[in-house]
Short mmCIF file of C-alpha atoms in Angstrom, two decimals:
data_model
loop_
_atom_site.label_atom_id
_atom_site.label_comp_id
_atom_site.label_asym_id
_atom_site.label_seq_id
_atom_site.Cartn_x
_atom_site.Cartn_y
_atom_site.Cartn_z
CA MET A 238 0.72 -52.66 -23.93
CA THR A 239 -0.50 -56.33 -23.99
CA THR A 240 0.92 -58.45 -26.86
CA THR A 241 -1.06 -60.74 -28.87
CA THR A 242 -0.11 -64.10 -30.66
CA GLU A 243 -1.97 -62.69 -34.09
CA PRO A 244 -0.48 -59.76 -35.69
CA ALA A 245 -2.76 -56.93 -37.35
CA ASP A 246 -0.66 -56.22 -39.93
CA ALA A 247 -2.91 -57.96 -42.74
CA LEU A 248 -6.04 -56.14 -41.31
CA LEU A 249 -4.26 -52.65 -41.47
CA GLU A 250 -3.29 -53.21 -44.99
CA PRO A 251 -5.30 -50.86 -47.72
CA ALA A 252 -7.90 -52.53 -49.79
CA ARG A 253 -10.33 -51.45 -52.82
CA LEU A 254 -13.88 -51.92 -52.71
CA GLY A 255 -15.76 -50.61 -55.63
CA GLY A 256 -14.69 -47.20 -56.27
CA LEU A 257 -13.18 -46.42 -52.86
CA VAL A 258 -9.68 -47.11 -51.33
CA LEU A 259 -9.81 -48.15 -47.70
CA PRO A 260 -7.00 -47.41 -45.87
CA ASN A 261 -7.70 -50.81 -43.52
CA ARG A 262 -9.45 -53.87 -44.00
CA LEU A 263 -11.63 -53.21 -40.90
CA VAL A 264 -15.35 -52.41 -41.46
CA MET A 265 -17.46 -50.92 -38.85
CA ALA A 266 -20.41 -53.20 -38.77
CA PRO A 267 -24.03 -51.67 -38.83
CA MET A 268 -25.21 -51.41 -35.16
CA THR A 269 -28.65 -50.22 -33.85
CA ARG A 270 -28.14 -47.92 -31.23
CA ASN A 271 -31.72 -45.93 -31.16
CA ARG A 272 -30.57 -42.75 -31.04
CA ALA A 273 -32.21 -40.91 -33.98
CA ASP A 274 -35.44 -38.71 -32.95
CA ALA A 275 -38.81 -39.63 -32.86
CA ASP A 276 -39.50 -39.41 -36.56
CA GLY A 277 -36.33 -41.02 -37.59
CA VAL A 278 -34.06 -38.03 -38.21
CA PRO A 279 -30.50 -38.43 -36.92
CA GLY A 280 -29.11 -35.94 -35.01
CA SER A 281 -25.92 -34.33 -33.65
CA LEU A 282 -25.06 -37.26 -31.39
CA MET A 283 -25.02 -39.73 -33.87
CA ALA A 284 -22.95 -37.38 -36.12
CA THR A 285 -20.46 -37.13 -33.59
CA TYR A 286 -20.61 -41.02 -32.81
CA TYR A 287 -19.72 -42.06 -36.40
CA ALA A 288 -17.11 -39.21 -36.87
CA GLN A 289 -15.05 -40.43 -33.80
CA ARG A 290 -14.99 -43.85 -35.45
CA ALA A 291 -13.80 -42.71 -38.81
CA ALA A 292 -10.73 -44.66 -38.96
CA ALA A 293 -12.48 -47.79 -39.75
CA GLY A 294 -11.68 -48.72 -43.45
CA LEU A 295 -15.40 -48.40 -43.96
CA ILE A 296 -18.30 -47.62 -41.73
CA VAL A 297 -21.70 -49.13 -42.57
CA ALA A 298 -24.26 -47.32 -40.63
CA GLU A 299 -26.74 -48.85 -38.70
CA ALA A 300 -30.28 -50.17 -40.35
CA ALA A 301 -32.31 -47.32 -41.59
CA THR A 302 -36.16 -48.01 -42.72
CA PRO A 303 -36.84 -47.36 -46.40
CA ASN A 304 -40.59 -46.71 -45.71
CA ALA A 305 -42.62 -46.47 -42.61
CA VAL A 306 -44.28 -49.59 -42.62
CA GLY A 307 -40.79 -51.18 -42.13
CA LEU A 308 -39.88 -49.52 -39.04
CA THR A 309 -39.10 -52.05 -36.06
CA TYR A 310 -38.16 -50.26 -32.91
CA PRO A 311 -38.59 -46.50 -31.44
CA ASN A 312 -35.81 -43.77 -32.53
CA ILE A 313 -34.80 -45.84 -35.37
CA PRO A 314 -33.65 -43.57 -38.11
CA ALA A 315 -35.33 -43.66 -41.76
CA ILE A 316 -34.10 -42.67 -45.13
CA TYR A 317 -37.39 -42.32 -47.03
CA GLY A 318 -38.18 -38.62 -46.58
CA PRO A 319 -36.36 -35.16 -46.96
CA ALA A 320 -35.72 -34.54 -43.39
CA HIS A 321 -34.18 -38.27 -43.36
CA VAL A 322 -31.83 -37.09 -45.92
CA ALA A 323 -30.91 -33.84 -44.06
CA GLY A 324 -30.21 -35.25 -40.89
CA TRP A 325 -28.16 -38.20 -42.61
CA ARG A 326 -26.19 -35.39 -44.61
CA ASP A 327 -24.90 -34.02 -41.16
CA VAL A 328 -23.65 -37.39 -40.07
CA THR A 329 -21.76 -38.21 -43.40
CA ASP A 330 -20.66 -34.52 -43.54
CA ALA A 331 -18.60 -35.39 -40.22
CA VAL A 332 -17.28 -38.59 -41.39
CA ARG A 333 -15.88 -37.06 -44.26
CA ALA A 334 -14.28 -34.04 -42.71
CA ALA A 335 -12.70 -36.75 -40.15
CA GLY A 336 -11.21 -38.99 -43.11
CA GLY A 337 -13.70 -41.78 -43.59
CA ARG A 338 -16.09 -43.27 -45.79
CA MET A 339 -19.35 -44.54 -45.21
CA PHE A 340 -22.30 -46.82 -46.29
CA LEU A 341 -26.02 -46.96 -44.99
CA GLN A 342 -27.54 -50.16 -44.34
CA ILE A 343 -31.27 -50.24 -45.53
CA GLN A 344 -33.69 -52.54 -43.09
CA HIS A 345 -37.34 -53.13 -43.31
CA GLY A 346 -38.60 -55.21 -40.02
CA GLY A 347 -41.19 -56.82 -41.90
CA ARG A 348 -42.90 -59.07 -38.82
CA ILE A 349 -40.49 -57.43 -36.52
CA GLY A 350 -42.60 -54.24 -35.99
CA HIS A 351 -45.51 -52.89 -34.00
CA PRO A 352 -48.28 -50.27 -34.70
CA ASP A 353 -47.34 -48.16 -31.60
CA ASN A 354 -44.19 -47.88 -33.16
CA SER A 355 -44.86 -47.21 -36.90
CA GLY A 356 -48.76 -46.35 -36.35
CA LEU A 357 -49.25 -49.12 -39.18
CA HIS A 358 -49.76 -52.96 -39.16
CA PRO A 359 -46.71 -54.74 -39.71
CA ILE A 360 -46.30 -56.69 -43.02
CA ALA A 361 -44.57 -59.87 -43.94
CA PRO A 362 -44.09 -62.71 -46.66
CA SER A 363 -46.71 -64.65 -44.65
CA PRO A 364 -49.02 -64.32 -41.56
CA VAL A 365 -46.34 -65.54 -39.14
CA PRO A 366 -45.97 -63.70 -35.71
CA LEU A 367 -42.84 -62.88 -33.98
CA PRO A 368 -42.59 -65.42 -30.91
CA ASP A 369 -40.90 -62.64 -28.86
CA PRO A 370 -42.30 -59.61 -27.50
CA ILE A 371 -41.80 -56.54 -29.33
CA TYR A 372 -40.13 -52.90 -27.76
CA THR A 373 -42.85 -49.97 -27.91
CA PRO A 374 -42.50 -46.41 -26.43
CA SER A 375 -44.87 -47.84 -23.51
CA GLY A 376 -42.56 -51.30 -22.93
CA PHE A 377 -42.83 -54.54 -24.44
CA GLN A 378 -45.98 -55.49 -26.17
CA PRO A 379 -46.81 -59.25 -27.36
CA ALA A 380 -45.67 -59.10 -31.29
CA VAL A 381 -49.14 -58.82 -33.59
CA THR A 382 -49.49 -61.17 -36.47
CA PRO A 383 -48.36 -59.51 -39.73
CA ARG A 384 -50.60 -58.93 -42.82
CA GLU A 385 -49.24 -61.10 -45.76
CA MET A 386 -47.91 -59.13 -48.44
CA THR A 387 -49.95 -58.48 -51.82
CA LEU A 388 -48.02 -58.67 -54.65
CA ASP A 389 -48.53 -54.95 -55.01
CA ASP A 390 -46.80 -54.85 -51.17
CA VAL A 391 -43.94 -56.72 -52.92
CA HIS A 392 -43.38 -54.19 -55.89
CA ARG A 393 -43.88 -51.22 -53.74
CA THR A 394 -41.41 -52.57 -51.18
CA VAL A 395 -39.28 -52.94 -53.99
CA ALA A 396 -39.32 -49.53 -55.42
CA ASP A 397 -39.02 -48.18 -51.66
CA PHE A 398 -35.63 -49.69 -51.39
CA ALA A 399 -34.48 -48.40 -54.61
CA ALA A 400 -35.82 -44.83 -53.55
CA ALA A 401 -33.98 -45.38 -50.43
CA ALA A 402 -30.86 -45.92 -52.28
CA ARG A 403 -31.16 -42.82 -53.88
CA ASN A 404 -32.00 -40.91 -50.75
CA ALA A 405 -28.63 -42.39 -49.13
CA VAL A 406 -26.50 -41.14 -51.74
CA ASP A 407 -28.22 -37.69 -52.09
CA ALA A 408 -27.47 -37.54 -48.16
CA GLY A 409 -23.56 -37.94 -49.00
CA PHE A 410 -23.25 -41.84 -48.67
CA ASP A 411 -20.75 -43.67 -50.58
CA GLY A 412 -23.03 -46.62 -50.90
CA VAL A 413 -25.83 -48.87 -49.25
CA GLU A 414 -25.92 -52.30 -47.55
CA VAL A 415 -29.22 -54.45 -48.76
CA HIS A 416 -30.14 -56.12 -45.30
CA SER A 417 -31.34 -59.60 -45.91
CA ALA A 418 -30.14 -60.82 -42.66
CA ASN A 419 -31.07 -61.29 -38.84
CA GLY A 420 -34.64 -61.86 -38.92
CA TYR A 421 -35.81 -58.79 -41.13
CA LEU A 422 -38.15 -59.07 -43.84
CA LEU A 423 -35.80 -60.04 -46.89
CA HIS A 424 -34.45 -62.72 -44.42
CA GLN A 425 -38.36 -63.88 -43.44
CA TYR A 426 -38.60 -64.23 -47.47
CA LEU A 427 -35.52 -66.91 -47.43
CA SER A 428 -36.68 -69.12 -44.83
CA SER A 429 -39.91 -71.51 -44.98
CA ALA A 430 -40.63 -71.13 -41.54
CA THR A 431 -41.49 -67.59 -41.93
CA ASN A 432 -42.46 -67.93 -45.99
CA ARG A 433 -45.45 -69.99 -46.39
CA ARG A 434 -46.43 -68.64 -49.51
CA THR A 435 -47.82 -70.48 -52.68
CA ASP A 436 -46.67 -67.97 -55.32
CA ALA A 437 -43.79 -66.66 -57.50
CA TYR A 438 -42.16 -65.71 -53.63
CA GLY A 439 -42.62 -68.81 -51.70
CA GLY A 440 -42.00 -72.55 -52.09
CA PRO A 441 -39.04 -73.77 -53.24
CA ILE A 442 -35.74 -72.17 -53.00
CA GLU A 443 -35.69 -70.54 -56.36
CA ASN A 444 -38.93 -68.76 -55.29
CA ARG A 445 -37.97 -68.05 -51.78
CA ILE A 446 -34.65 -65.92 -52.82
CA ARG A 447 -36.92 -63.92 -55.65
CA PHE A 448 -37.42 -60.94 -53.35
CA THR A 449 -33.53 -60.26 -52.14
CA VAL A 450 -32.74 -60.63 -55.91
CA GLU A 451 -35.29 -58.35 -56.68
CA VAL A 452 -34.50 -55.74 -54.18
CA THR A 453 -30.69 -55.78 -54.91
CA ARG A 454 -31.13 -55.65 -58.39
CA ALA A 455 -33.57 -52.52 -57.98
CA VAL A 456 -31.03 -51.06 -55.84
CA VAL A 457 -27.94 -51.65 -58.15
CA ASP A 458 -30.11 -50.15 -61.16
CA ALA A 459 -30.90 -47.26 -58.93
CA ILE A 460 -27.23 -46.45 -57.75
CA GLY A 461 -24.93 -48.69 -59.47
CA PRO A 462 -23.13 -51.81 -58.69
CA ASP A 463 -20.14 -50.26 -56.85
CA ARG A 464 -22.00 -48.71 -54.32
CA VAL A 465 -24.33 -51.83 -53.35
CA GLY A 466 -23.60 -54.33 -50.99
CA VAL A 467 -25.78 -57.43 -49.50
CA ARG A 468 -25.54 -58.76 -45.86
CA ILE A 469 -26.81 -62.46 -45.08
CA ALA A 470 -26.90 -64.81 -42.32
CA PRO A 471 -26.74 -68.49 -42.99
CA GLY A 472 -28.44 -70.00 -40.12
CA VAL A 473 -28.47 -67.33 -37.90
CA THR A 474 -31.13 -67.58 -35.30
CA ALA A 475 -31.44 -63.71 -34.47
CA ASN A 476 -35.36 -62.52 -34.02
CA ALA A 477 -36.74 -66.18 -33.76
CA MET A 478 -35.36 -67.03 -37.40
CA TYR A 479 -34.96 -71.02 -38.24
CA GLU A 480 -33.69 -72.24 -41.80
CA ASP A 481 -33.63 -76.04 -42.47
CA ASP A 482 -31.70 -75.70 -45.77
CA VAL A 483 -28.93 -73.28 -45.40
CA ASP A 484 -26.25 -75.31 -47.46
CA GLU A 485 -28.80 -75.21 -50.50
CA LEU A 486 -30.47 -71.93 -49.58
CA TYR A 487 -27.29 -69.83 -49.58
CA PRO A 488 -25.43 -71.26 -52.64
CA ALA A 489 -28.41 -70.28 -54.79
CA LEU A 490 -28.83 -67.05 -53.52
CA VAL A 491 -24.99 -66.29 -53.84
CA ARG A 492 -25.04 -67.28 -57.54
CA ALA A 493 -28.03 -65.28 -58.41
CA LEU A 494 -26.55 -62.07 -56.58
CA ALA A 495 -23.45 -62.64 -58.36
CA GLU A 496 -24.98 -62.23 -61.69
CA ILE A 497 -26.20 -58.83 -60.35
CA SER A 498 -22.43 -57.93 -59.43
CA PRO A 499 -23.25 -55.70 -56.23
CA ALA A 500 -19.52 -54.74 -54.71
CA TYR A 501 -19.85 -57.13 -51.71
CA LEU A 502 -21.46 -59.80 -49.54
CA HIS A 503 -21.42 -59.31 -46.35
CA VAL A 504 -21.54 -62.49 -43.94
CA VAL A 505 -22.98 -62.07 -40.61
CA TYR A 506 -21.57 -64.68 -37.91
CA ALA A 507 -18.78 -66.04 -40.49
CA ASP A 508 -17.15 -69.52 -39.30
CA PRO A 509 -14.45 -70.65 -41.72
CA ASP A 510 -14.92 -74.37 -40.46
CA GLN A 511 -18.37 -74.49 -41.86
CA ASP A 512 -19.11 -75.97 -45.32
CA VAL A 513 -21.36 -72.71 -45.94
CA PHE A 514 -18.84 -70.12 -45.53
CA ARG A 515 -16.67 -72.39 -47.73
CA ALA A 516 -19.19 -72.59 -50.42
CA ILE A 517 -20.17 -68.93 -49.98
CA ARG A 518 -15.95 -68.14 -50.98
CA ARG A 519 -16.10 -70.27 -53.82
CA LEU A 520 -18.85 -68.78 -55.42
CA TRP A 521 -18.84 -65.27 -54.73
CA PRO A 522 -16.49 -63.53 -57.44
CA GLY A 523 -16.28 -59.99 -55.63
CA THR A 524 -15.24 -58.79 -52.33
CA LEU A 525 -16.05 -60.67 -49.29
CA ILE A 526 -16.83 -59.07 -45.77
CA ALA A 527 -16.82 -61.62 -42.76
CA ASN A 528 -17.98 -60.69 -39.58
CA PRO A 529 -16.70 -62.97 -36.91
CA LYS A 530 -18.54 -64.41 -33.80
CA LEU A 531 -16.71 -63.34 -31.35
CA PRO A 532 -16.07 -65.59 -28.26
CA GLU A 533 -15.04 -62.72 -26.04
CA VAL A 534 -14.61 -59.15 -27.03
CA THR A 535 -10.58 -58.80 -26.66
CA THR A 536 -7.82 -57.55 -28.75
CA GLY A 537 -6.29 -61.23 -28.82
CA HIS A 538 -9.72 -62.84 -29.67
CA VAL A 539 -10.38 -59.82 -32.35
CA LEU A 540 -6.94 -60.72 -34.25
CA HIS A 541 -7.18 -64.23 -33.78
CA GLU A 542 -10.71 -64.63 -35.30
CA SER A 543 -10.11 -62.08 -37.80
CA ALA A 544 -6.79 -64.08 -39.03
CA ARG A 545 -8.62 -67.17 -39.41
CA LEU A 546 -11.44 -65.47 -41.69
CA VAL A 547 -8.68 -63.65 -43.82
CA ALA A 548 -7.12 -67.18 -44.26
CA ALA A 549 -10.48 -68.52 -45.13
CA GLY A 550 -10.76 -65.77 -48.16
CA ALA A 551 -12.38 -63.14 -46.48
CA ASP A 552 -11.36 -59.81 -48.33
CA LEU A 553 -12.72 -57.47 -45.27
CA ILE A 554 -13.67 -58.07 -41.58
CA ALA A 555 -16.39 -56.45 -40.04
CA LEU A 556 -16.61 -55.98 -36.44
CA GLY A 557 -19.45 -54.80 -34.21
CA ARG A 558 -19.08 -54.43 -30.48
CA PRO A 559 -15.65 -53.81 -30.48
CA PHE A 560 -16.04 -50.30 -32.49
CA LEU A 561 -19.24 -49.73 -30.30
CA ALA A 562 -16.61 -49.52 -26.91
CA ASN A 563 -13.72 -48.27 -28.85
CA PRO A 564 -13.65 -45.27 -30.91
CA ASP A 565 -9.84 -45.76 -31.72
CA LEU A 566 -10.17 -49.14 -32.47
CA ILE A 567 -7.87 -48.94 -35.49
CA GLU A 568 -5.07 -47.56 -33.38
CA ARG A 569 -5.58 -50.19 -30.34
CA LEU A 570 -5.53 -53.07 -32.95
CA ARG A 571 -2.39 -51.63 -34.13
CA VAL A 572 -0.27 -51.19 -30.83
CA GLY A 573 -1.65 -54.50 -29.53
CA ALA A 574 -3.62 -52.58 -26.58
CA PRO A 575 -6.64 -53.77 -24.55
CA LEU A 576 -9.89 -52.91 -25.47
CA ASN A 577 -12.80 -51.08 -23.63
CA PRO A 578 -15.41 -53.15 -22.48
CA ILE A 579 -19.14 -52.21 -22.93
CA ARG A 580 -20.14 -50.76 -19.67
CA ASP A 581 -23.95 -51.36 -19.68
CA ARG A 582 -25.58 -53.31 -22.27
CA HIS A 583 -29.01 -51.40 -21.49
CA LEU A 584 -26.94 -48.12 -22.77
CA MET A 585 -26.39 -49.69 -26.30
CA TYR A 586 -30.20 -48.97 -27.03
CA THR A 587 -31.06 -46.01 -25.26
CA GLY A 588 -31.18 -42.58 -25.13
CA ASP A 589 -28.06 -39.71 -24.63
CA ALA A 590 -24.36 -39.43 -25.04
CA THR A 591 -23.68 -41.88 -21.83
CA GLY A 592 -22.50 -45.29 -23.30
CA TYR A 593 -22.61 -43.85 -26.67
CA ILE A 594 -20.00 -40.81 -27.29
CA ASP A 595 -18.18 -40.96 -24.29
CA TYR A 596 -16.09 -44.15 -24.59
CA PRO A 597 -12.20 -43.20 -23.99
CA THR A 598 -9.44 -43.11 -26.71
CA LEU A 599 -6.36 -44.33 -25.49
CA GLU A 600 -4.82 -40.81 -25.71
CA ALA A 601 -7.64 -39.46 -23.52
CA ALA A 602 -7.17 -42.42 -21.03
CA ALA A 603 -3.29 -41.36 -20.96
CA GLN A 604 -4.43 -38.02 -19.41
CA PRO A 605 -4.10 -36.68 -16.03
CA ALA A 606 -7.10 -36.68 -14.16
#
């Protein structure tokens, strides 16, 4: 076994999140894996995948769309119809049988979508197209210019998030995470680069945060604050995002969200050396989940970067790629074992069991061939 300079003890302590008692402080971050069927229904592969990782303190399942127009790419799961609820119920049953706890991330793609994927024209705060191509069943195609959302669209989408949250609870999830990060619809409202509206949802910061706040409030009203988290990504440039007022925008958003009292706030690529992270920690009264940006996916880097965030006030640590390739990540960190590398990045977003449920555990690797 390899040893590290950063002990895992603090990460393996129990924690409380809303009404849940977590056996450790490590969260499996939501990661799109494109394994649902063509209609967005999860199947048995997804149940196996998540059950394999049930030792995480909490699993936040990959982004599921709350309506058809919010679909981003092929084989993305959804949570707006009875078949989606039934498919996810098989997943949550498998995770619960393995001793796990699970939230579902709810994500609307906004301008990140294509008619060949959803059958519908994408909608967004403003008609600002994604500059990058979009993957479709026939390969990459240029993004289309989204239609600017009307006020009716805004109100309908807020209601769809609330309905999706109720569906998630019906499907057996312990709660949901509202996705306001990584360049998707709610994040598009936050940025003046993608939000050029002149009504109550655009312009000054208090208007641009309004949509995320309204969605969160509707979801909290639908299923209760202890079952709701929100994910944000200050300054993150994923999906061609740009923000020029991070240090003013996010404190304003955090203050507004704090008044609604969801169970947690989840910060993507959290950096304890950045002013905005320190400001968020000061302003956020509840549980703070921090997702480190890892220079390398190794045991040492995971423990070191996690320890830095815990020292800076993070309550829970969300990890993505380490959980992807290591179904027994908790045990590997506990004993200081090396981590499996991701074998083929292409397999992260395609197809079958290969590169999905076939990563070996320490126990399996120790068995004679």
